[in-house]
Amino acid sequence: MNSFSLDFSFLEEGFTAQDILEQKINESSLSDDKDAFYVADLGDIVKKHIRWLKALPRVTPFYAVKCNDSKAIVTTIANLGAGFDCASKAEIQFVQNIGVQPERIIYANPCKQISEIKYAASCGVEKMTFDSEGELIKVAKNHPNAKLVLRIATDDCKAMCQLSVKFGATLKTSRLLLERAKELNIDVIGVSFHVGSDSRDPQQTFVQAISDARCVFDMGAELGFNIHLLDIGGGFPGSKNSRLNFEEVISVINLTLDKYFPANSGVQIIAEPGRYYVASAFTLAVNVIAKKVMLTEQTGSHDEDDASKKTLMYYVNDGIHGSFNLITRFRMEMGIVRKKKSKPDEKLYSSSIWGPTCDSDDRIIEQCDLPELEVGDWILFENMGAYTVVASSTFNGFPRPTLHFVMSRPHWQLMHTIQEHGTFPEVPELNDVHVSCVSKNRMELNSIACIV
């Protein structure tokens, strides 16, 4: 297998991604240039891939490019041998330009523009999803050799991001669509679903969806289709602080797959993880560029310190038009404050954190308790790899944060072992990486829980 070239910096022995982050903060203290930036550990991606292979040995990951399309991320995952879930012509072009073969791509968008269907046909991408008769007709005219995957709806009412309101066919509609595909002489080879993101009850949703998929497989067999691909979608947690427990979710998935699609059934099983791979690899550093103190007089107070209640508004150089565009839909687990000067047992104040633009809705955190900060202090946000970089804009002329990719030499060697041999050496049990901001030089850092 050819190696896909990577652009990153090696971590010297004994150093971590956290050390690089702190080094860059220290360097910024020598100038007024304190732009927001990311440090991303590609080694975390390698560890996540190994964990996936061990936890879901029957399920081939097809990384959801929409989650984070940074070239270093996609190239690392390509080197690991995963496939790719693409939703547009541009995403297909992108992964093929780094050398990914068309059989490693599923065009997983049930609603496609005709010109993009034709493009997929021209570059050899055959696997694509559909959930309507209109899509069948478009594909029959413009890509008759396509290998179609019928997307079915799931009960994702307990998910933060409910995809079935937009995509997916019911079981009744699925039979009608299979019959129509037969009339159009279009090959249906698989069934797919997505349980939604950040679900409060993904286990039950996966059980029902896999069971429903079995029903559609049986419908297809009755009509003469050789359906042999099951795509169980995404929705897998990507950080240790997620409300979902990865082990609990995959335990239910494995048991249900063994029940409805046993190993000897000949069914190929894939999934579309996105945030699972990238969330915990990224830490974002933003700088406090402005501060406003709000005083509210407290009646009936005889204590001079309590005579006025102080709340603080902080303005930082990234916001909801940048890295926080989509992530505020999900829970913000932790911010870490890096102060120039820190005192033990500092008083905490009710605070809010705002982005830099002129939009009054550009608020990152509505309320959290923080020690008093000054202009020039830093706030670090962990688990920022998913739906951040890819969704950012330059609204109001504010630049996107700079990306700094790093990897240790042991992780580099692990990646190449997987690439060359299709397997990996035994390593200790791997947990999701939770970025720790404790460094060799003992920077003063204070953890604070943030409420959105």
Tab-separated table of C-alpha atoms in Angstrom:
chain	number	residue	atom	x	y	z
A	1	MET	CA	0.000	0.000	0.000
A	2	ASN	CA	1.284	3.460	-0.856
A	3	SER	CA	1.967	5.835	1.992
A	4	PHE	CA	0.045	9.111	1.974
A	5	SER	CA	2.312	12.059	2.823
A	6	LEU	CA	1.723	13.847	6.117
A	7	ASP	CA	2.531	17.379	7.233
A	8	PHE	CA	3.210	17.492	10.984
A	9	SER	CA	5.956	17.983	13.562
A	10	PHE	CA	7.502	15.113	15.491
A	11	LEU	CA	7.313	15.356	19.267
A	12	GLU	CA	10.737	14.979	20.803
A	13	GLU	CA	11.086	12.179	23.329
A	14	GLY	CA	9.448	13.063	26.634
A	15	PHE	CA	7.299	15.838	25.139
A	16	THR	CA	3.540	15.821	24.597
A	17	ALA	CA	1.071	17.860	22.587
A	18	GLN	CA	0.298	19.767	25.799
A	19	ASP	CA	3.916	20.851	26.043
A	20	ILE	CA	3.756	22.244	22.505
A	21	LEU	CA	0.589	24.146	23.345
A	22	GLU	CA	2.189	25.706	26.417
A	23	GLN	CA	5.356	26.473	24.476
A	24	LYS	CA	3.365	28.450	21.926
A	25	ILE	CA	1.567	30.342	24.691
A	26	ASN	CA	4.931	31.239	26.228
A	27	GLU	CA	6.261	32.373	22.846
A	28	SER	CA	3.235	34.626	22.367
A	29	SER	CA	4.044	36.489	25.582
A	30	LEU	CA	6.984	38.079	23.764
A	31	SER	CA	4.718	39.910	21.293
A	32	ASP	CA	1.248	41.353	20.847
A	33	ASP	CA	0.395	38.571	18.386
A	34	LYS	CA	-1.885	36.337	20.416
A	35	ASP	CA	-4.134	34.829	17.754
A	36	ALA	CA	-6.211	31.747	18.580
A	37	PHE	CA	-4.628	28.437	17.601
A	38	TYR	CA	-5.053	24.672	17.778
A	39	VAL	CA	-2.637	21.935	18.725
A	40	ALA	CA	-3.779	18.566	17.353
A	41	ASP	CA	-2.199	15.245	18.299
A	42	LEU	CA	-2.310	12.846	15.345
A	43	GLY	CA	-1.132	10.093	17.671
A	44	ASP	CA	-4.520	10.295	19.367
A	45	ILE	CA	-6.101	9.374	16.015
A	46	VAL	CA	-3.840	6.312	15.784
A	47	LYS	CA	-4.826	5.207	19.282
A	48	LYS	CA	-8.502	5.691	18.507
A	49	HIS	CA	-8.158	3.526	15.399
A	50	ILE	CA	-6.496	0.716	17.354
A	51	ARG	CA	-9.220	0.942	19.962
A	52	TRP	CA	-11.872	0.681	17.240
A	53	LEU	CA	-10.260	-2.402	15.696
A	54	LYS	CA	-10.165	-4.110	19.077
A	55	ALA	CA	-13.671	-3.077	20.147
A	56	LEU	CA	-15.528	-3.599	16.852
A	57	PRO	CA	-13.479	-6.195	14.940
A	58	ARG	CA	-16.270	-6.926	12.457
A	59	VAL	CA	-16.986	-3.270	11.606
A	60	THR	CA	-14.816	-1.395	9.096
A	61	PRO	CA	-14.684	2.363	9.824
A	62	PHE	CA	-15.479	4.767	6.972
A	63	TYR	CA	-14.462	8.127	8.437
A	64	ALA	CA	-17.071	10.912	8.013
A	65	VAL	CA	-15.053	13.594	6.214
A	66	LYS	CA	-17.599	16.308	7.083
A	67	CYS	CA	-16.567	16.095	10.737
A	68	ASN	CA	-13.052	17.444	10.179
A	69	ASP	CA	-11.536	17.661	6.705
A	70	SER	CA	-8.063	18.837	7.728
A	71	LYS	CA	-5.648	17.234	5.289
A	72	ALA	CA	-3.425	15.896	8.083
A	73	ILE	CA	-6.426	14.170	9.708
A	74	VAL	CA	-7.753	12.601	6.514
A	75	THR	CA	-4.256	11.524	5.476
A	76	THR	CA	-3.570	9.893	8.845
A	77	ILE	CA	-6.833	7.957	8.665
A	78	ALA	CA	-6.106	6.967	5.073
A	79	ASN	CA	-2.715	5.629	6.146
A	80	LEU	CA	-4.494	3.525	8.771
A	81	GLY	CA	-6.527	1.804	6.056
A	82	ALA	CA	-9.980	3.134	6.889
A	83	GLY	CA	-12.618	3.996	4.312
A	84	PHE	CA	-14.356	7.351	3.892
A	85	ASP	CA	-17.931	8.590	4.099
A	86	CYS	CA	-18.214	11.468	1.615
A	87	ALA	CA	-21.278	13.652	1.151
A	88	SER	CA	-20.339	15.731	-1.899
A	89	LYS	CA	-18.253	15.941	-5.052
A	90	ALA	CA	-15.719	18.131	-3.245
A	91	GLU	CA	-15.211	15.561	-0.466
A	92	ILE	CA	-14.820	12.747	-3.012
A	93	GLN	CA	-12.262	14.806	-4.940
A	94	PHE	CA	-10.399	15.612	-1.742
A	95	VAL	CA	-9.925	12.029	-0.557
A	96	GLN	CA	-9.130	10.784	-4.054
A	97	ASN	CA	-6.530	13.526	-4.498
A	98	ILE	CA	-4.586	12.102	-1.560
A	99	GLY	CA	-4.689	8.649	-3.154
A	100	VAL	CA	-7.757	6.909	-1.712
A	101	GLN	CA	-9.205	4.294	-4.070
A	102	PRO	CA	-12.897	4.585	-5.067
A	103	GLU	CA	-13.810	1.273	-3.397
A	104	ARG	CA	-12.850	2.853	-0.064
A	105	ILE	CA	-15.512	5.554	-0.488
A	106	ILE	CA	-19.239	5.525	0.177
A	107	TYR	CA	-21.177	8.509	-1.185
A	108	ALA	CA	-23.398	8.669	1.884
A	109	ASN	CA	-25.772	11.469	0.996
A	110	PRO	CA	-29.328	10.371	0.124
A	111	CYS	CA	-30.035	13.659	-1.708
A	112	LYS	CA	-27.532	14.299	-4.496
A	113	GLN	CA	-27.265	16.831	-7.294
A	114	ILE	CA	-27.363	15.215	-10.767
A	115	SER	CA	-23.983	16.645	-11.764
A	116	GLU	CA	-22.430	15.140	-8.643
A	117	ILE	CA	-23.963	11.727	-9.344
A	118	LYS	CA	-22.369	11.916	-12.796
A	119	TYR	CA	-19.054	12.882	-11.221
A	120	ALA	CA	-19.174	9.858	-8.902
A	121	ALA	CA	-19.809	7.647	-11.930
A	122	SER	CA	-16.876	9.171	-13.812
A	123	CYS	CA	-14.387	8.543	-10.997
A	124	GLY	CA	-15.487	5.019	-10.125
A	125	VAL	CA	-17.355	5.658	-6.871
A	126	GLU	CA	-20.198	3.135	-6.916
A	127	LYS	CA	-21.487	2.824	-3.327
A	128	MET	CA	-24.071	5.509	-2.613
A	129	THR	CA	-27.131	5.889	-0.399
A	130	PHE	CA	-30.756	6.702	-1.258
A	131	ASP	CA	-34.067	6.939	0.587
A	132	SER	CA	-36.594	8.046	-2.035
A	133	GLU	CA	-38.005	7.131	-5.444
A	134	GLY	CA	-36.766	10.403	-6.905
A	135	GLU	CA	-33.180	9.519	-6.007
A	136	LEU	CA	-33.595	6.074	-7.596
A	137	ILE	CA	-34.721	7.641	-10.855
A	138	LYS	CA	-31.805	10.112	-10.886
A	139	VAL	CA	-29.273	7.343	-10.262
A	140	ALA	CA	-30.840	5.024	-12.870
A	141	LYS	CA	-30.407	7.737	-15.533
A	142	ASN	CA	-26.988	9.039	-14.503
A	143	HIS	CA	-25.116	6.188	-12.792
A	144	PRO	CA	-26.709	2.847	-13.818
A	145	ASN	CA	-23.738	0.880	-12.438
A	146	ALA	CA	-24.158	2.299	-8.951
A	147	LYS	CA	-24.321	-0.060	-5.972
A	148	LEU	CA	-27.064	1.442	-3.864
A	149	VAL	CA	-27.470	1.407	-0.096
A	150	LEU	CA	-30.994	2.024	1.210
A	151	ARG	CA	-31.012	4.358	4.202
A	152	ILE	CA	-33.720	3.592	6.734
A	153	ALA	CA	-35.113	5.882	9.435
A	154	THR	CA	-34.384	5.344	13.129
A	155	ASP	CA	-36.051	6.467	16.324
A	156	ASP	CA	-33.476	9.134	17.224
A	157	CYS	CA	-35.785	11.327	19.322
A	158	LYS	CA	-33.325	11.167	22.243
A	159	ALA	CA	-30.377	12.390	20.159
A	160	MET	CA	-29.093	15.966	20.251
A	161	CYS	CA	-28.762	15.909	16.452
A	162	GLN	CA	-31.778	14.072	15.000
A	163	LEU	CA	-30.994	13.037	11.450
A	164	SER	CA	-34.127	10.995	10.781
A	165	VAL	CA	-36.208	14.172	10.515
A	166	LYS	CA	-34.404	14.689	7.206
A	167	PHE	CA	-33.216	11.277	6.028
A	168	GLY	CA	-34.385	7.676	6.017
A	169	ALA	CA	-37.222	5.509	4.737
A	170	THR	CA	-39.731	3.662	6.898
A	171	LEU	CA	-39.980	-0.131	6.643
A	172	LYS	CA	-43.172	0.166	4.583
A	173	THR	CA	-41.565	2.654	2.202
A	174	SER	CA	-38.438	0.497	2.031
A	175	ARG	CA	-40.369	-2.362	0.420
A	176	LEU	CA	-41.852	0.012	-2.150
A	177	LEU	CA	-38.403	1.422	-2.919
A	178	LEU	CA	-36.899	-2.023	-3.368
A	179	GLU	CA	-39.688	-2.935	-5.763
A	180	ARG	CA	-39.081	0.283	-7.700
A	181	ALA	CA	-35.322	-0.368	-7.830
A	182	LYS	CA	-36.094	-3.764	-9.310
A	183	GLU	CA	-38.215	-2.173	-12.015
A	184	LEU	CA	-35.418	0.289	-12.816
A	185	ASN	CA	-32.813	-2.494	-12.881
A	186	ILE	CA	-30.703	-0.742	-10.221
A	187	ASP	CA	-28.616	-2.905	-7.882
A	188	VAL	CA	-29.273	-2.474	-4.161
A	189	ILE	CA	-26.426	-4.011	-2.171
A	190	GLY	CA	-26.871	-2.619	1.317
A	191	VAL	CA	-28.839	-0.994	4.109
A	192	SER	CA	-27.698	1.964	6.222
A	193	PHE	CA	-28.944	4.008	9.169
A	194	HIS	CA	-27.732	6.652	11.641
A	195	VAL	CA	-28.913	6.785	15.265
A	196	GLY	CA	-28.153	10.516	15.607
A	197	SER	CA	-25.400	12.290	17.513
A	198	ASP	CA	-25.047	12.619	21.283
A	199	SER	CA	-27.988	10.327	21.996
A	200	ARG	CA	-29.169	9.747	25.561
A	201	ASP	CA	-30.103	6.154	24.729
A	202	PRO	CA	-28.045	4.928	21.783
A	203	GLN	CA	-28.064	1.296	22.909
A	204	GLN	CA	-31.800	0.780	22.382
A	205	THR	CA	-31.731	2.807	19.178
A	206	PHE	CA	-28.943	0.634	17.742
A	207	VAL	CA	-30.805	-2.564	18.693
A	208	GLN	CA	-33.992	-1.440	16.934
A	209	ALA	CA	-32.144	-0.092	13.892
A	210	ILE	CA	-30.124	-3.296	13.387
A	211	SER	CA	-33.310	-5.328	13.783
A	212	ASP	CA	-35.064	-3.145	11.197
A	213	ALA	CA	-32.105	-3.516	8.855
A	214	ARG	CA	-32.493	-7.301	9.091
A	215	CYS	CA	-36.103	-6.917	7.950
A	216	VAL	CA	-34.988	-4.898	4.916
A	217	PHE	CA	-32.318	-7.488	4.078
A	218	ASP	CA	-35.071	-10.123	4.068
A	219	MET	CA	-37.327	-7.944	1.889
A	220	GLY	CA	-34.484	-7.553	-0.586
A	221	ALA	CA	-33.856	-11.318	-0.687
A	222	GLU	CA	-37.528	-11.913	-1.498
A	223	LEU	CA	-37.183	-9.571	-4.481
A	224	GLY	CA	-33.968	-11.169	-5.711
A	225	PHE	CA	-31.418	-8.642	-4.454
A	226	ASN	CA	-28.106	-9.831	-3.010
A	227	ILE	CA	-27.925	-7.376	-0.115
A	228	HIS	CA	-24.594	-7.950	1.619
A	229	LEU	CA	-23.567	-4.573	3.139
A	230	LEU	CA	-24.742	-3.120	6.456
A	231	ASP	CA	-23.761	0.460	7.328
A	232	ILE	CA	-24.454	1.242	11.009
A	233	GLY	CA	-23.670	4.951	10.633
A	234	GLY	CA	-22.111	7.195	13.285
A	235	GLY	CA	-23.002	8.661	16.655
A	236	PHE	CA	-20.002	7.212	18.524
A	237	PRO	CA	-18.610	9.334	21.387
A	238	GLY	CA	-15.232	10.950	20.818
A	239	SER	CA	-14.151	12.112	24.263
A	240	LYS	CA	-13.938	10.707	27.755
A	241	ASN	CA	-16.371	13.300	29.087
A	242	SER	CA	-19.173	12.399	26.697
A	243	ARG	CA	-22.468	11.396	28.276
A	244	LEU	CA	-22.136	8.166	26.274
A	245	ASN	CA	-19.946	5.282	27.357
A	246	PHE	CA	-18.166	3.846	24.324
A	247	GLU	CA	-17.741	0.392	25.833
A	248	GLU	CA	-21.429	0.116	26.728
A	249	VAL	CA	-22.508	1.217	23.251
A	250	ILE	CA	-20.231	-1.156	21.346
A	251	SER	CA	-21.085	-4.067	23.652
A	252	VAL	CA	-24.746	-3.750	22.654
A	253	ILE	CA	-23.816	-3.334	18.986
A	254	ASN	CA	-21.644	-6.460	18.944
A	255	LEU	CA	-24.304	-8.585	20.631
A	256	THR	CA	-27.023	-7.337	18.275
A	257	LEU	CA	-24.876	-7.840	15.180
A	258	ASP	CA	-24.126	-11.400	16.272
A	259	LYS	CA	-27.856	-12.008	16.684
A	260	TYR	CA	-29.107	-10.595	13.376
A	261	PHE	CA	-25.971	-10.747	11.198
A	262	PRO	CA	-23.761	-13.564	12.519
A	263	ALA	CA	-20.154	-13.820	11.385
A	264	ASN	CA	-20.964	-16.645	8.945
A	265	SER	CA	-23.711	-14.622	7.206
A	266	GLY	CA	-21.286	-13.160	4.676
A	267	VAL	CA	-22.438	-9.609	5.408
A	268	GLN	CA	-19.848	-6.814	5.265
A	269	ILE	CA	-20.383	-4.316	8.092
A	270	ILE	CA	-19.149	-0.723	8.001
A	271	ALA	CA	-19.736	2.389	10.102
A	272	GLU	CA	-19.313	6.156	9.650
A	273	PRO	CA	-17.524	7.440	12.774
A	274	GLY	CA	-16.554	11.098	12.745
A	275	ARG	CA	-16.233	12.721	16.160
A	276	TYR	CA	-15.019	9.379	17.569
A	277	TYR	CA	-11.749	9.787	15.670
A	278	VAL	CA	-11.047	13.493	16.027
A	279	ALA	CA	-12.804	15.121	18.998
A	280	SER	CA	-10.201	14.514	21.692
A	281	ALA	CA	-7.184	15.124	19.449
A	282	PHE	CA	-7.684	18.911	19.308
A	283	THR	CA	-7.194	21.581	21.958
A	284	LEU	CA	-8.075	25.180	21.114
A	285	ALA	CA	-6.299	28.127	22.767
A	286	VAL	CA	-8.118	31.471	22.685
A	287	ASN	CA	-6.896	34.762	24.095
A	288	VAL	CA	-8.864	37.245	26.198
A	289	ILE	CA	-8.887	40.399	24.040
A	290	ALA	CA	-11.328	42.503	26.092
A	291	LYS	CA	-13.096	42.499	29.443
A	292	LYS	CA	-16.155	44.208	30.875
A	293	VAL	CA	-17.046	44.390	34.588
A	294	MET	CA	-20.752	44.580	35.410
A	295	LEU	CA	-21.755	45.787	38.892
A	296	THR	CA	-25.195	45.220	40.392
A	297	GLU	CA	-26.002	46.967	43.665
A	298	GLN	CA	-27.225	44.593	46.367
A	299	THR	CA	-29.811	46.133	48.722
A	300	GLY	CA	-29.829	45.181	52.393
A	301	SER	CA	-26.147	44.177	52.472
A	302	HIS	CA	-23.956	45.532	55.293
A	303	ASP	CA	-20.812	43.807	54.096
A	304	GLU	CA	-18.691	46.143	51.982
A	305	ASP	CA	-17.415	43.218	49.879
A	306	ASP	CA	-20.972	42.119	49.120
A	307	ALA	CA	-22.379	45.610	48.596
A	308	SER	CA	-22.116	45.091	44.846
A	309	LYS	CA	-22.274	41.854	42.913
A	310	LYS	CA	-19.636	41.677	40.205
A	311	THR	CA	-20.167	39.724	37.023
A	312	LEU	CA	-17.604	39.600	34.257
A	313	MET	CA	-17.845	39.479	30.485
A	314	TYR	CA	-14.810	38.225	28.575
A	315	TYR	CA	-14.271	38.641	24.846
A	316	VAL	CA	-11.944	36.166	23.113
A	317	ASN	CA	-10.552	35.896	19.583
A	318	ASP	CA	-12.679	32.995	18.348
A	319	GLY	CA	-16.422	32.507	18.545
A	320	ILE	CA	-19.601	31.027	17.112
A	321	HIS	CA	-18.749	32.207	13.604
A	322	GLY	CA	-15.463	30.346	13.953
A	323	SER	CA	-14.622	27.196	15.887
A	324	PHE	CA	-17.819	27.261	17.972
A	325	ASN	CA	-20.207	27.479	15.021
A	326	LEU	CA	-21.703	24.021	15.549
A	327	ILE	CA	-20.192	22.800	18.782
A	328	THR	CA	-22.439	24.935	21.004
A	329	ARG	CA	-25.258	22.555	20.045
A	330	PHE	CA	-23.440	20.005	22.183
A	331	ARG	CA	-22.179	20.157	25.727
A	332	MET	CA	-19.040	22.171	26.457
A	333	GLU	CA	-17.301	19.977	28.984
A	334	MET	CA	-14.384	22.001	30.238
A	335	GLY	CA	-12.459	25.194	29.773
A	336	ILE	CA	-9.042	25.666	31.332
A	337	VAL	CA	-7.795	29.101	32.272
A	338	ARG	CA	-4.135	29.974	31.900
A	339	LYS	CA	-3.487	33.152	33.902
A	340	LYS	CA	-0.420	35.334	33.855
A	341	LYS	CA	-0.621	35.581	37.625
A	342	SER	CA	-2.482	33.138	39.801
A	343	LYS	CA	-3.196	33.125	43.522
A	344	PRO	CA	-4.267	30.160	45.658
A	345	ASP	CA	-7.958	30.022	46.581
A	346	GLU	CA	-8.920	32.811	44.198
A	347	LYS	CA	-12.483	34.040	44.366
A	348	LEU	CA	-14.672	32.888	41.487
A	349	TYR	CA	-17.034	35.235	39.682
A	350	SER	CA	-20.058	34.590	37.540
A	351	SER	CA	-18.745	35.053	34.016
A	352	SER	CA	-19.697	34.800	30.371
A	353	ILE	CA	-17.444	34.271	27.346
A	354	TRP	CA	-18.088	36.012	24.037
A	355	GLY	CA	-16.609	35.825	20.558
A	356	PRO	CA	-14.919	38.781	18.825
A	357	THR	CA	-17.481	39.686	16.148
A	358	CYS	CA	-20.088	42.438	16.120
A	359	ASP	CA	-22.878	39.844	16.257
A	360	SER	CA	-24.708	40.063	19.598
A	361	ASP	CA	-25.429	36.325	19.394
A	362	ASP	CA	-21.696	35.547	19.322
A	363	ARG	CA	-21.686	34.091	22.842
A	364	ILE	CA	-19.677	30.934	23.534
A	365	ILE	CA	-20.613	30.335	27.174
A	366	GLU	CA	-23.610	31.905	28.854
A	367	GLN	CA	-22.508	31.380	32.452
A	368	CYS	CA	-19.534	29.855	34.231
A	369	ASP	CA	-17.579	30.554	37.398
A	370	LEU	CA	-14.064	31.865	36.779
A	371	PRO	CA	-11.283	33.587	38.670
A	372	GLU	CA	-10.937	37.167	37.501
A	373	LEU	CA	-9.006	37.271	34.233
A	374	GLU	CA	-7.127	40.047	32.506
A	375	VAL	CA	-6.647	40.920	28.858
A	376	GLY	CA	-3.888	38.652	27.531
A	377	ASP	CA	-4.868	35.588	29.580
A	378	TRP	CA	-5.645	32.361	27.733
A	379	ILE	CA	-8.594	29.975	27.870
A	380	LEU	CA	-8.111	26.462	26.545
A	381	PHE	CA	-10.945	24.306	25.209
A	382	GLU	CA	-10.446	20.549	25.016
A	383	ASN	CA	-12.121	17.975	22.780
A	384	MET	CA	-12.440	20.495	19.942
A	385	GLY	CA	-11.727	18.300	16.917
A	386	ALA	CA	-15.281	17.593	15.737
A	387	TYR	CA	-17.384	20.032	13.694
A	388	THR	CA	-15.157	22.989	14.617
A	389	VAL	CA	-12.443	23.653	12.033
A	390	VAL	CA	-14.688	22.501	9.189
A	391	ALA	CA	-17.567	24.813	10.146
A	392	SER	CA	-15.600	27.998	10.845
A	393	SER	CA	-15.818	31.173	8.767
A	394	THR	CA	-13.948	34.474	8.555
A	395	PHE	CA	-17.019	36.578	9.377
A	396	ASN	CA	-16.109	40.197	10.213
A	397	GLY	CA	-12.622	39.469	8.883
A	398	PHE	CA	-11.485	37.454	11.894
A	399	PRO	CA	-9.043	34.706	10.842
A	400	ARG	CA	-9.496	31.026	11.503
A	401	PRO	CA	-7.187	29.667	14.215
A	402	THR	CA	-3.852	28.313	13.049
A	403	LEU	CA	-3.489	24.510	13.137
A	404	HIS	CA	-0.386	22.818	14.563
A	405	PHE	CA	-0.243	19.030	14.050
A	406	VAL	CA	2.109	16.856	16.099
A	407	MET	CA	2.777	13.143	16.529
A	408	SER	CA	5.191	11.083	18.600
A	409	ARG	CA	7.618	8.728	16.869
A	410	PRO	CA	6.084	5.634	18.547
A	411	HIS	CA	2.672	6.560	17.130
A	412	TRP	CA	4.246	7.162	13.717
A	413	GLN	CA	5.738	3.678	13.857
A	414	LEU	CA	2.402	2.206	14.990
A	415	MET	CA	0.646	3.836	12.042
A	416	HIS	CA	3.105	2.310	9.597
A	417	THR	CA	2.868	-1.108	11.225
A	418	ILE	CA	-0.906	-1.017	10.712
A	419	GLN	CA	-0.463	0.265	7.168
A	420	GLU	CA	2.085	-2.344	6.112
A	421	HIS	CA	0.721	-5.404	7.893
A	422	GLY	CA	-2.962	-4.634	8.348
A	423	THR	CA	-2.623	-5.339	12.067
A	424	PHE	CA	-1.116	-3.779	15.160
A	425	PRO	CA	1.069	-4.898	18.055
A	426	GLU	CA	-0.514	-5.562	21.414
A	427	VAL	CA	-0.755	-2.353	23.414
A	428	PRO	CA	-2.268	-1.608	26.836
A	429	GLU	CA	-5.996	-0.984	26.992
A	430	LEU	CA	-6.606	2.418	25.447
A	431	ASN	CA	-9.039	4.966	26.799
A	432	ASP	CA	-10.167	8.189	25.164
A	433	VAL	CA	-7.492	10.812	25.553
A	434	HIS	CA	-8.450	13.678	27.857
A	435	VAL	CA	-6.038	16.543	27.350
A	436	SER	CA	-4.238	17.425	30.565
A	437	CYS	CA	-2.708	20.837	30.846
A	438	VAL	CA	-0.057	20.067	33.431
A	439	SER	CA	3.406	20.631	32.041
A	440	LYS	CA	6.994	20.166	33.047
A	441	ASN	CA	7.300	23.833	33.964
A	442	ARG	CA	4.198	23.724	36.209
A	443	MET	CA	2.129	26.454	34.607
A	444	GLU	CA	-0.616	27.760	36.837
A	445	LEU	CA	-3.827	26.344	35.399
A	446	ASN	CA	-7.283	26.334	36.922
A	447	SER	CA	-10.010	23.933	35.751
A	448	ILE	CA	-13.499	25.350	35.646
A	449	ALA	CA	-16.794	23.705	34.754
A	450	CYS	CA	-18.674	25.593	32.070
A	451	ILE	CA	-22.451	25.673	31.739
A	452	VAL	CA	-24.048	26.341	28.378
